[in-house]
Amino acid sequence: MNLLPLVLYAAAAVAYAIHFAKRQPAMGRAATTLLLLGALAHTFVIGMQTMEVRHVPFANPSRAVSSFVWLLALSYLYLELTTDERAMGVFILPIAVGLQAIPVVSPGVENADPVLDSPWFWIHVASLLFAYASFALAAMLGLTYMLQFKEIKKKHLGYLYTRLPSLHVLDAMNSRAVVVGWLFLTIGVVVGVVWAAEARALTPENLNLQAMSLQDPKVFIAVLTWAVYSFALLARRALGWTGRRSAWLSALGFVIVLLNFLPVSYFVTTSHTFQ
Amino acid sequence: MRVFLLGVSHRTAPVDLRERLDFSSRDLGGAVEAVATRPSAAESVVLSTCNRSEIYVASGDPARAREDLTTFLSDYHSLPASSFTPHLYSRHDEAAIGHLFRVASGLDSLVVGEPQILGQVKDAFQVAADRRCTGPLLSKLFHWSFVVGKRVRTETALGEGAVSISYAAVALARKIFGRLEGRRVLVVGAGETSTLTAQHLRASGVAEITVTSRTHAHAEVLATAVNGRTLAWESIAQGLATADIIVTATGSQRPILTRAQFEPVTGRHRHGPLFIIDMAVPRDVEASVGDIEEVFLYNVDDLQTIVNENLSRRSSEIELAEAIVSEELSKFAAWHRSRSAIPTVVALRERFDRIRRAELQRLDSKLAGLTPEARARVEEVTRLIVEKLLLEPTEQLKGLPDEETQAAYTEAMNRLFRLREGETAQGPAETAAEVTPADPHAT
């Protein structure tokens, strides 16, 4: 079921790449249309899964990845439609395609622990996934900022120079994405902590809940992520860390997010495996 | 009706002659009207820019038009024809059409791909159209040229990239800061290039321009010119602290802005980048200033390199643009040919219809017994037959591939149907046998 969105995202990625290289407006519109169709198909898939398991399909890592890709596609579409700037598509879509391949290859079974049967769970995971999607955007904006910064600094105005938005615009979009991501990350973490404490009181014998502490890698890295982005926000305001430094920070932050999201979720954590 | 063009441009005439043949500084509308009074010019448009003066006319007789327009140029500008005829060029038909398309797309400009020319072509047409000097042919031609110009602009990179140093500097500033509204500019030294750059920056909407110079009077002149303010030379540090963009162009033999001066105003004292444009030779800004993280330092050579790269990129787009021009040219030529088939088509229709009506009239007494409805039917059916017979020949005549074939076909039509002889007595009689048993519904 996750295949159709994947195919549409892949087609959109190709169209964005051609649009980036050849700068044909018609190809750009085609890319946006394909992405819109992909996001619609994906909405349908997630809707179906929600009806099937009677809650949003977040509990299994593969399905969480799929939901993350869906939120990323929606956030990117929002960014594109509000700024009328398509150049970033070529950087964002490969992430969507790469991650969406995971649920296609290993769909996973949504076999959730009854302890997750709580609205808190939904808010916790949705906030975090949305935060991660924002951070993915911020990281790509930061990456392109650095590439273009280098071209201008070295006085070697080449391929990217004629295609990317100005440094100022990239920096402003990066800042906005980090702020939004940080807000949702904070909400997600706070809700997680409150809800874990509540659930532990109700079902003290649950092994997952017992493992829920700062020593658990998933929890630890989430807190580390929060620290990195909080620093990025603070440094921008207090130390004047804009432009290249904030670009670096958002790229670093997203590497940590990805680390937490994929290898840690699948192999390391003991607290977040409600199967 | 054919398209004819006579003109001079930077390719054929020196600047002093172009100036003497210029229309734009005089009354352009009056000039178009004067051209339009010549009998050989059924429609006319005068295009005059600093690099060219061209007269486009729709004419039945290009040779005559050439003479008329040469006389007009001589009279209008009070110049002996011999002084400019060696520099004139003339084109007709497809060569003239292609020339206009190349002009409108910037291919014929001094700086290839410069953006103003399309607007100038539009203005020239508008002036002529306002004075009713244009007709169906030039209207179609000029509107077509606007499309060609736009296609070249959007489908090729012919007009991309700044091709002067000061524009290159402004383009870079935009790439760093996005929109320049709200940005603060410090100009150090009031030289010619810094003035030009400051003017471009002002036109781009920067919030504030501050000028400082060792000679305060120079600073004041420039500040007035760009609607800025002056700063005492001694307070330059204050200007460095607040500026987003610094333009320097002093005549100093040694660098006047050193890394030490920038240390206190960069790092955590600054939010966002600083763009320094060093227009001076020898340089005004120490090279090591460019090593500061948020500083982008460009000197004249750097900007010149960008300009050269842009120029060579533009010239690599010429082929693509020429392809668009020739594609549109053949489309326009096809339209023009289909138009020139119209007189033959019209004559053919008139001829056939005359025969039809004559036959109906001849049969009038035999049809007298019919009801009015039946008569109307006969009329309708005969008309439809004629129309259907002519449908295919009309399409074929309009779609002929070149002028030579067209001339041959026109000649053949004229002969076969005696189109040029007008009314002939024997016309209806010859075809009577074919028309008479036409309508089975008539009985």
XYZ file of C-alpha atoms in Angstrom:
718
model
C 0.000 0.000 0.000
C 2.923 2.317 0.598
C 4.172 1.674 -2.925
C 1.953 4.154 -4.767
C 3.111 7.189 -2.761
C 6.698 5.971 -3.181
C 6.347 5.797 -6.954
C 4.766 9.263 -7.078
C 7.442 10.733 -4.795
C 10.145 9.172 -6.973
C 8.553 10.643 -10.105
C 8.330 14.019 -8.362
C 11.987 13.746 -7.340
C 12.998 13.177 -10.959
C 10.831 16.074 -12.106
C 12.329 18.375 -9.437
C 15.818 17.349 -10.557
C 15.066 18.100 -14.200
C 13.436 21.373 -13.200
C 16.523 22.280 -11.167
C 18.919 21.473 -13.985
C 17.000 22.889 -16.937
C 14.962 25.540 -15.140
C 11.829 24.844 -17.156
C 8.774 26.295 -15.406
C 6.481 23.620 -16.880
C 8.642 20.861 -15.408
C 8.490 22.625 -12.037
C 4.696 22.645 -12.111
C 4.710 18.971 -13.105
C 6.962 18.225 -10.114
C 4.632 20.023 -7.702
C 1.616 18.219 -9.167
C 3.304 14.820 -8.786
C 4.243 15.640 -5.211
C 0.677 16.743 -4.473
C -0.649 13.483 -5.911
C 1.919 11.533 -3.883
C 0.901 13.338 -0.682
C -2.787 12.699 -1.458
C -2.185 9.002 -2.066
C -0.131 8.901 1.110
C -2.931 10.606 3.066
C -5.259 7.896 1.791
C -2.833 5.121 2.816
C -2.419 6.546 6.309
C -6.159 7.081 6.588
C -6.778 3.443 5.675
C -4.228 2.228 8.212
C -5.796 4.417 10.869
C -9.213 2.884 10.202
C -7.691 -0.583 10.173
C -5.939 -0.376 13.554
C -8.302 2.244 15.018
C -5.523 4.697 15.854
C -2.955 6.602 13.825
C -0.321 4.058 12.686
C 2.641 5.199 14.741
C 3.501 2.298 17.023
C 5.541 0.301 14.553
C 8.828 1.965 13.435
C 8.159 1.390 9.699
C 4.737 2.959 9.929
C 6.157 5.825 11.928
C 8.694 6.383 9.135
C 5.872 6.398 6.602
C 3.968 8.970 8.666
C 7.134 11.038 8.952
C 7.558 11.046 5.160
C 3.931 12.095 4.805
C 4.426 15.025 7.210
C 7.672 15.949 5.431
C 5.902 16.024 2.076
C 3.120 18.200 3.502
C 5.556 20.588 5.243
C 7.631 20.921 2.084
C 4.525 21.585 0.002
C 3.531 24.265 2.490
C 6.988 25.839 2.232
C 6.930 25.722 -1.558
C 3.449 27.143 -1.930
C 4.066 29.969 0.551
C 7.459 31.020 -0.809
C 6.949 30.171 -4.498
C 10.425 28.659 -4.437
C 10.865 25.233 -6.010
C 14.643 24.885 -5.885
C 14.595 23.003 -2.575
C 12.517 20.130 -3.938
C 15.560 18.488 -5.436
C 17.097 18.264 -1.949
C 13.990 17.258 0.009
C 12.445 14.643 -2.258
C 15.382 12.202 -2.152
C 14.927 12.047 1.640
C 11.227 11.318 1.191
C 11.925 8.631 -1.418
C 14.729 7.007 0.599
C 12.702 6.834 3.802
C 9.457 5.795 2.131
C 11.326 2.791 0.728
C 11.577 1.431 4.314
C 7.841 0.803 4.878
C 7.594 -0.560 1.336
C 10.359 -3.101 1.930
C 9.370 -4.003 5.496
C 5.766 -2.954 6.143
C 5.712 -4.122 9.773
C 2.635 -5.042 11.743
C 0.751 -2.594 13.882
C 0.357 -4.790 16.907
C 0.260 -2.269 19.639
C 0.459 -2.697 23.352
C -2.849 -1.628 24.953
C -0.865 0.867 27.025
C -0.639 2.980 23.857
C -4.382 3.261 23.692
C -4.336 6.854 24.859
C -4.737 10.263 23.203
C -1.411 11.237 24.801
C 0.335 8.713 22.627
C -1.110 10.267 19.511
C -0.037 13.791 20.517
C 3.400 12.587 21.609
C 4.254 10.820 18.360
C 2.551 13.249 15.977
C 4.381 16.215 17.561
C 7.725 14.475 17.349
C 7.243 13.346 13.765
C 6.202 16.837 12.759
C 9.224 18.252 14.572
C 11.472 15.806 12.708
C 9.930 16.796 9.386
C 10.641 20.458 10.166
C 14.198 19.591 11.133
C 14.647 17.700 7.868
C 13.601 20.820 5.973
C 15.864 22.973 8.125
C 18.789 20.643 7.511
C 18.350 20.724 3.749
C 17.985 24.509 3.828
C 21.148 24.648 5.929
C 22.987 22.354 3.553
C 22.103 24.442 0.520
C 23.008 27.564 2.479
C 26.475 26.162 3.109
C 26.953 25.123 -0.505
C 25.940 28.510 -1.809
C 27.865 30.334 0.908
C 30.974 28.512 -0.242
C 30.416 29.430 -3.873
C 30.022 33.116 -3.091
C 32.842 33.189 -0.570
C 35.269 31.484 -2.962
C 34.077 33.745 -5.777
C 33.288 30.720 -7.818
C 29.747 31.403 -8.939
C 28.592 28.258 -10.594
C 25.760 25.835 -10.924
C 24.024 26.418 -7.607
C 24.438 30.184 -7.664
C 22.055 30.601 -10.577
C 19.520 28.157 -9.166
C 19.155 28.656 -5.422
C 17.347 31.405 -3.565
C 19.448 34.079 -1.843
C 21.414 33.321 1.320
C 19.099 35.584 3.279
C 16.002 33.686 2.163
C 17.608 30.301 2.898
C 18.649 31.512 6.347
C 15.211 32.941 7.116
C 13.466 29.727 6.029
C 15.947 27.678 8.042
C 15.260 29.779 11.108
C 11.507 29.398 10.713
C 11.772 25.627 10.264
C 13.963 25.295 13.385
C 11.555 27.365 15.495
C 8.549 25.296 14.392
C 10.487 22.049 14.862
C 11.699 23.063 18.307
C 8.169 23.937 19.452
C 6.805 20.559 18.409
C 9.848 18.729 19.770
C 9.262 20.402 23.134
C 5.566 19.514 23.113
C 6.367 15.932 22.105
C 8.989 15.432 24.814
C 6.910 17.044 27.580
C 3.821 15.028 26.666
C 5.987 11.883 26.559
C 7.363 12.474 30.035
C 3.987 13.270 31.569
C 2.263 10.382 29.872
C 5.017 7.875 30.758
C 4.738 8.819 34.424
C 0.960 8.473 34.290
C 1.100 5.132 32.483
C 3.698 3.759 34.859
C 1.390 4.462 37.769
C -1.371 2.510 36.015
C 0.644 -0.470 34.742
C 3.825 -0.728 36.825
C 4.665 -4.181 35.426
C 5.091 -2.916 31.800
C 8.703 -3.557 30.724
C 8.768 -0.730 28.237
C 7.725 1.751 30.831
C 10.296 0.464 33.269
C 13.022 1.105 30.703
C 11.791 4.650 30.162
C 14.635 6.701 31.623
C 17.494 8.930 30.530
C 19.696 5.823 30.302
C 17.629 4.546 27.425
C 19.365 5.592 24.173
C 16.155 6.741 22.512
C 15.214 8.994 25.389
C 18.766 10.225 25.836
C 19.181 11.131 22.172
C 15.806 12.865 22.106
C 16.943 15.050 24.978
C 20.262 15.642 23.217
C 18.361 16.711 20.087
C 16.321 19.109 22.159
C 19.536 20.527 23.640
C 21.122 21.039 20.206
C 18.126 22.864 18.749
C 17.602 24.904 21.903
C 21.208 25.999 21.608
C 20.701 26.832 17.920
C 17.759 29.061 18.799
C 19.553 30.701 21.675
C 22.783 31.223 19.724
C 20.916 32.855 16.845
C 19.421 35.417 19.173
C 22.155 35.944 21.725
C 25.396 35.242 19.895
C 24.460 36.231 16.371
C 24.921 32.690 15.120
C 23.043 33.104 11.887
C 23.845 31.940 8.407
C 26.572 29.352 8.214
C 26.718 28.500 11.914
C 23.005 27.951 12.266
C 23.115 25.989 9.018
C 25.750 23.707 10.539
C 23.753 23.314 13.728
C 20.584 22.355 11.901
C 22.486 19.802 9.818
C 24.079 18.346 12.965
C 20.714 18.266 14.724
C 19.118 16.364 11.880
C 21.901 13.777 11.803
C 21.103 13.085 15.465
C 17.375 12.951 14.664
C 17.958 10.425 11.885
C 20.194 8.380 14.158
C 17.457 8.249 16.744
C 14.746 7.607 14.242
C 16.264 4.712 12.322
C 19.065 2.615 13.879
C 18.099 3.377 17.464
C 14.397 2.706 16.906
C 15.017 -0.527 15.081
C 17.921 -2.044 17.026
C 18.940 -0.341 20.247
C 16.131 1.040 22.325
C 14.288 -1.079 24.849
C 11.837 1.547 25.995
C 10.091 2.425 22.717
C 9.254 -1.024 21.316
C 5.598 -1.476 22.064
C 4.945 -4.678 20.192
C 1.672 43.112 -49.397
C 5.291 42.563 -48.348
C 7.400 43.527 -45.355
C 10.251 45.905 -46.042
C 12.837 47.358 -43.680
C 15.433 50.105 -44.044
C 17.776 51.176 -41.268
C 21.147 51.779 -39.674
C 22.527 50.176 -36.534
C 25.677 49.838 -34.472
C 26.713 47.149 -36.897
C 26.751 49.418 -39.934
C 27.095 53.018 -38.802
C 29.384 54.976 -36.478
C 27.815 56.601 -33.449
C 27.820 60.155 -34.841
C 25.810 59.063 -37.877
C 23.424 57.081 -35.687
C 22.908 60.193 -33.624
C 22.094 62.236 -36.696
C 19.584 59.637 -37.901
C 18.005 59.239 -34.461
C 14.232 59.630 -34.135
C 13.774 58.953 -30.464
C 14.939 62.379 -29.316
C 12.608 64.042 -31.809
C 8.921 63.518 -32.406
C 8.694 59.776 -33.122
C 4.950 59.870 -33.745
C 5.380 62.666 -36.279
C 8.063 60.660 -38.035
C 5.834 57.575 -38.322
C 3.021 59.691 -39.687
C 5.380 61.247 -42.225
C 6.466 57.789 -43.381
C 2.848 56.678 -43.626
C 2.060 59.438 -46.137
C 4.380 57.811 -48.709
C 2.289 55.839 -51.171
C 4.687 52.893 -51.118
C 4.193 52.481 -47.360
C 0.752 51.067 -46.590
C 1.717 50.423 -42.954
C 4.721 51.729 -41.042
C 6.580 51.500 -37.738
C 9.702 53.449 -36.787
C 12.045 51.846 -34.246
C 14.668 54.163 -32.824
C 17.075 53.388 -29.969
C 20.563 54.624 -29.241
C 21.969 51.774 -31.282
C 19.577 51.680 -34.217
C 17.088 53.574 -36.355
C 14.891 51.310 -38.446
C 11.777 51.857 -40.517
C 9.477 48.884 -41.104
C 6.794 49.196 -43.772
C 4.232 46.961 -45.403
C 4.529 47.688 -49.077
C 3.374 46.334 -52.401
C 6.585 47.514 -54.012
C 9.755 47.158 -51.910
C 12.024 48.744 -54.541
C 9.875 51.829 -54.569
C 9.681 51.788 -50.765
C 13.452 51.786 -50.553
C 13.657 54.929 -52.651
C 10.842 56.629 -50.776
C 12.289 55.857 -47.367
C 15.784 57.001 -48.345
C 14.323 60.301 -49.527
C 12.317 60.509 -46.317
C 15.423 59.992 -44.156
C 17.276 62.622 -46.121
C 14.429 65.151 -45.877
C 13.514 64.470 -42.265
C 17.033 64.698 -40.911
C 18.183 67.315 -43.451
C 21.117 65.168 -44.539
C 22.323 64.485 -48.054
C 21.410 60.899 -48.920
C 24.976 60.197 -49.997
C 26.168 60.773 -46.407
C 24.279 57.786 -45.034
C 23.353 55.437 -47.881
C 26.610 53.438 -47.602
C 25.633 52.637 -43.997
C 22.017 51.703 -44.722
C 20.782 48.173 -44.851
C 17.521 47.019 -46.317
C 15.700 43.708 -46.033
C 12.454 42.449 -47.424
C 10.071 39.579 -46.800
C 11.520 36.809 -44.654
C 14.850 38.566 -44.177
C 13.054 41.620 -42.775
C 10.785 39.486 -40.577
C 13.743 37.494 -39.250
C 15.630 40.722 -38.575
C 12.813 42.091 -36.427
C 12.587 38.808 -34.521
C 16.340 38.909 -33.858
C 16.150 42.539 -32.755
C 13.220 41.863 -30.406
C 15.012 38.930 -28.793
C 18.195 40.927 -28.182
C 20.264 38.896 -30.636
C 21.126 41.960 -32.684
C 21.932 44.161 -29.680
C 25.344 45.614 -28.901
C 25.282 43.695 -25.613
C 23.667 40.433 -26.658
C 20.526 39.659 -24.691
C 20.111 43.112 -23.140
C 16.603 43.385 -21.753
C 15.464 46.880 -22.786
C 15.124 46.248 -26.504
C 11.882 44.269 -26.300
C 10.224 47.152 -24.473
C 11.564 49.582 -27.053
C 10.126 47.475 -29.896
C 6.775 47.415 -28.080
C 6.858 51.186 -27.600
C 7.737 51.768 -31.264
C 4.780 49.652 -32.332
C 2.459 51.385 -29.859
C 3.395 54.835 -31.133
C 2.653 53.737 -34.708
C -0.562 51.959 -33.729
C -1.804 55.007 -31.784
C -1.438 57.061 -34.948
C -3.174 54.449 -37.061
C -0.074 53.867 -39.122
C -0.188 50.097 -38.665
C -2.457 47.574 -40.362
C -3.063 43.844 -40.337
C 0.410 42.844 -41.556
C 2.652 44.902 -39.270
C 0.291 44.382 -36.320
C 0.590 40.658 -36.702
C 4.337 40.885 -37.323
C 5.107 43.036 -34.292
C 2.894 41.087 -31.924
C 4.609 37.966 -33.180
C 7.990 39.543 -32.479
C 6.932 40.229 -28.857
C 6.186 36.527 -28.511
C 9.570 35.625 -29.999
C 11.328 38.037 -27.626
C 9.510 36.561 -24.662
C 10.218 32.988 -25.733
C 13.929 33.707 -26.079
C 13.936 35.351 -22.665
C 12.196 32.492 -20.895
C 13.571 29.515 -22.805
C 17.206 30.528 -23.064
C 19.739 32.134 -20.734
C 20.546 34.779 -23.352
C 19.607 37.641 -21.025
C 20.938 36.128 -17.823
C 23.773 37.329 -15.666
C 24.992 40.882 -15.228
C 27.238 42.166 -17.991
C 28.572 45.301 -16.333
C 30.667 45.517 -13.194
C 28.217 47.639 -11.255
C 25.266 45.406 -12.160
C 27.305 42.339 -11.251
C 27.875 43.888 -7.805
C 24.150 44.531 -7.330
C 23.290 41.007 -8.507
C 25.703 39.579 -5.934
C 24.195 41.750 -3.219
C 20.775 40.344 -4.099
C 22.105 36.811 -3.953
C 23.419 37.452 -0.455
C 20.667 39.618 1.024
C 17.641 38.714 -1.060
C 15.588 41.861 -1.436
C 17.722 44.899 -0.736
C 14.969 46.862 0.990
C 16.076 47.798 4.480
C 19.802 47.309 3.785
C 22.351 49.937 4.681
C 25.115 50.938 2.281
C 28.362 52.712 3.058
C 30.175 54.291 0.111
C 33.840 55.104 0.748
C 35.310 57.469 -1.834
C 33.241 59.150 -4.500
C 34.635 57.810 -7.764
C 32.815 57.159 -11.000
C 32.292 53.407 -10.521
C 31.210 53.787 -6.923
C 28.703 56.411 -8.046
C 27.251 54.050 -10.647
C 27.055 51.173 -8.177
C 25.475 53.414 -5.535
C 22.873 54.506 -8.084
C 22.032 50.914 -8.978
C 21.765 50.042 -5.288
C 19.498 53.004 -4.695
C 17.316 51.886 -7.583
C 17.173 48.419 -5.988
C 15.545 49.942 -2.947
C 18.246 49.992 -0.243
C 17.146 51.816 2.895
C 20.071 54.108 3.426
C 23.207 55.223 1.612
C 25.968 56.879 3.605
C 28.864 58.480 1.756
C 32.252 59.256 3.215
C 35.280 60.707 1.456
C 38.523 62.383 2.373
C 37.266 65.374 0.431
C 33.973 66.161 2.072
C 32.710 68.124 -0.950
C 32.937 65.006 -3.158
C 30.971 63.033 -0.610
C 28.275 65.681 -0.609
C 27.927 65.639 -4.388
C 27.464 61.866 -4.453
C 25.180 61.864 -1.406
C 22.915 64.371 -3.110
C 22.923 62.344 -6.331
C 21.800 59.151 -4.614
C 19.615 60.756 -1.980
C 21.953 59.674 0.815
C 23.755 61.319 3.694
C 27.399 62.070 4.380
C 29.656 60.863 7.164
C 32.833 62.559 8.332
C 35.965 60.679 7.223
C 37.118 60.401 10.830
C 33.918 58.588 11.851
C 34.347 55.815 9.298
C 34.410 53.133 12.017
C 30.832 54.060 12.887
C 29.822 53.528 9.253
C 31.558 50.130 9.115
C 29.629 48.971 12.167
C 26.180 49.564 10.736
C 26.648 48.836 7.023
C 25.482 45.664 5.263
C 27.135 46.625 2.005
C 30.336 48.637 1.648
C 31.428 50.095 -1.679
C 34.936 51.511 -1.798
C 36.599 53.442 -4.606
C 39.207 55.848 -3.304
C 42.375 56.857 -5.105
C 44.523 55.788 -2.170
C 47.785 54.012 -2.945
C 47.559 51.867 0.211
C 44.660 49.906 1.660
C 42.484 52.177 3.751
C 40.331 49.454 5.304
C 42.321 46.902 7.268
C 41.399 43.703 9.004
C 42.015 45.399 12.351
C 39.235 47.868 11.575
C 36.761 45.072 10.943
C 37.563 42.972 14.012
C 35.416 45.092 16.348
C 32.425 45.120 13.988
C 32.283 41.443 13.016
C 31.864 38.190 14.923
C 29.285 38.427 17.659
C 28.815 42.160 17.039
C 27.147 41.476 13.748
C 24.015 39.593 12.809
C 24.305 38.525 9.199
C 26.809 38.918 6.397
C 28.808 41.928 5.240
C 29.359 42.439 1.533
C 32.360 44.568 0.559
C 32.763 45.731 -3.021
C 36.234 47.108 -3.633
C 36.093 49.093 -6.869
C 39.463 50.770 -6.374
C 42.713 50.047 -8.214
C 44.991 49.684 -6.299
C 42.720 47.995 -3.799
C 41.247 49.839 -0.825
C 40.566 46.787 1.348
C 43.180 44.458 2.766
C 42.819 41.000 1.209
C 42.747 39.332 4.647
C 39.455 41.065 5.405
C 37.924 38.470 3.078
C 38.995 35.734 5.518
C 36.563 36.970 8.166
C 33.756 34.440 8.225
C 30.774 36.593 7.429
C 32.557 38.938 5.025
C 32.197 38.562 1.260
C 34.953 40.625 -0.346
C 34.902 41.248 -4.094
C 37.292 43.487 -6.019
C 37.127 44.813 -9.567
C 38.917 41.804 -11.018
C 36.507 39.385 -9.340
C 33.558 41.299 -10.717
C 35.144 41.481 -14.150
C 35.586 37.709 -14.093
C 31.875 37.311 -13.346
C 31.005 39.688 -16.178
C 33.225 37.760 -18.593
C 31.714 34.444 -17.551
C 28.227 35.857 -18.025
C 29.135 37.163 -21.463
C 30.505 33.824 -22.567
C 27.445 32.053 -21.133
C 25.242 34.401 -23.113
C 27.109 33.747 -26.311
C 26.731 30.003 -25.793
C 22.961 30.573 -25.717
C 22.915 32.366 -29.059
C 22.473 29.167 -31.039
C 19.441 28.196 -28.988
C 17.933 31.651 -29.425
C 18.594 31.601 -33.177
C 16.779 28.267 -33.368
C 13.729 29.810 -31.711
C 13.897 32.747 -34.120
C 14.026 30.534 -37.201
C 11.241 28.313 -35.879
C 9.001 31.335 -35.345
C 10.096 32.797 -38.658
C 8.885 29.769 -40.574
C 5.606 29.820 -38.634
C 5.107 33.474 -39.438
C 6.061 32.946 -43.076
C 3.452 30.192 -43.330
C 0.847 32.548 -41.892
C 1.925 35.273 -44.301
C 1.729 32.932 -47.295
C -1.686 31.707 -46.274
C -2.705 35.349 -46.179
C -1.386 36.029 -49.640
C -3.520 33.156 -50.920
C -6.607 35.006 -49.749
C -7.175 37.118 -52.914
C -7.121 33.972 -55.071
C -9.443 32.159 -52.689
C -11.851 35.073 -52.633
C -11.819 35.354 -56.429
C -12.436 31.629 -56.754
C -15.390 31.776 -54.404
C -16.897 34.749 -56.175
C -16.498 32.998 -59.470
C -18.232 29.833 -58.321
C -20.990 31.699 -56.574
C -21.647 33.798 -59.654
C -22.088 30.625 -61.695
C -24.424 29.208 -59.088
C -26.597 32.277 -58.970
C -26.685 32.586 -62.752
C -27.843 28.985 -63.057
C -30.572 29.443 -60.505
C -31.716 32.517 -62.337
C -31.719 30.652 -65.660
C -33.925 27.964 -64.126
C -36.170 30.506 -62.498
C -39.162 29.779 -64.743
C -38.858 25.998 -64.240
C -38.700 26.443 -60.485
C -41.655 28.780 -60.415
C -44.038 25.999 -59.386
C -42.136 25.242 -56.183
C -43.288 26.307 -52.767
C -41.155 29.043 -51.105
C -39.711 26.408 -48.730
C -38.656 24.165 -51.606
C -37.058 27.125 -53.349
C -35.146 28.017 -50.248
C -33.954 24.441 -50.139
C -32.722 24.552 -53.698
C -30.868 27.744 -52.878
C -29.337 26.192 -49.777
C -28.308 22.947 -51.444
C -26.600 24.636 -54.368
C -24.742 26.903 -51.979
C -23.575 23.928 -49.926
C -22.340 22.107 -53.028
C -20.241 25.087 -54.049
C -18.850 25.431 -50.549
C -17.938 21.779 -50.300
C -16.281 21.836 -53.708
C -14.151 24.778 -52.617
C -13.263 23.589 -49.141
C -10.279 21.429 -50.028
C -8.764 23.741 -52.694
C -8.975 26.633 -50.196
C -7.104 24.685 -47.517
C -4.515 23.552 -50.022
C -3.926 27.074 -51.315
C -3.453 28.424 -47.785
C -1.016 25.689 -46.840
C 1.403 25.887 -49.773
C 4.993 25.431 -48.604
C 6.788 28.326 -50.325
C 6.265 31.432 -52.354
C 7.349 29.934 -55.636
C 4.822 27.125 -55.456
C 2.249 29.640 -54.381
C 2.888 31.835 -57.396
C 2.599 28.784 -59.691
C -0.680 27.710 -58.103
C -2.117 31.196 -58.214
C -1.232 31.412 -61.877
C -2.829 28.010 -62.515
C -6.010 29.046 -60.708
C -6.164 32.275 -62.647
C -5.889 30.397 -65.912
C -8.158 27.487 -65.102
C -10.979 29.646 -63.807
C -10.196 32.870 -65.643
C -10.166 34.664 -62.333
C -8.586 37.850 -63.632
C -11.055 38.445 -66.453
C -13.899 39.214 -64.142
C -17.393 38.755 -65.526
C -17.528 36.708 -68.720
C -20.616 36.070 -70.747
C -19.909 32.465 -71.468
C -19.062 31.587 -67.865
C -22.427 30.204 -66.718
C -23.187 28.570 -70.055
C -20.005 26.448 -69.922
C -20.907 24.889 -66.642
C -24.659 24.832 -67.021
C -24.850 21.130 -67.790
C -23.136 20.285 -64.506
C -25.288 22.449 -62.348
C -28.744 21.832 -63.772
C -29.609 18.343 -62.459
C -28.400 19.305 -59.047
C -31.275 19.001 -56.667
C -33.248 15.796 -56.332
C -35.480 17.464 -53.741
C -36.615 20.036 -56.276
C -39.230 17.828 -57.853
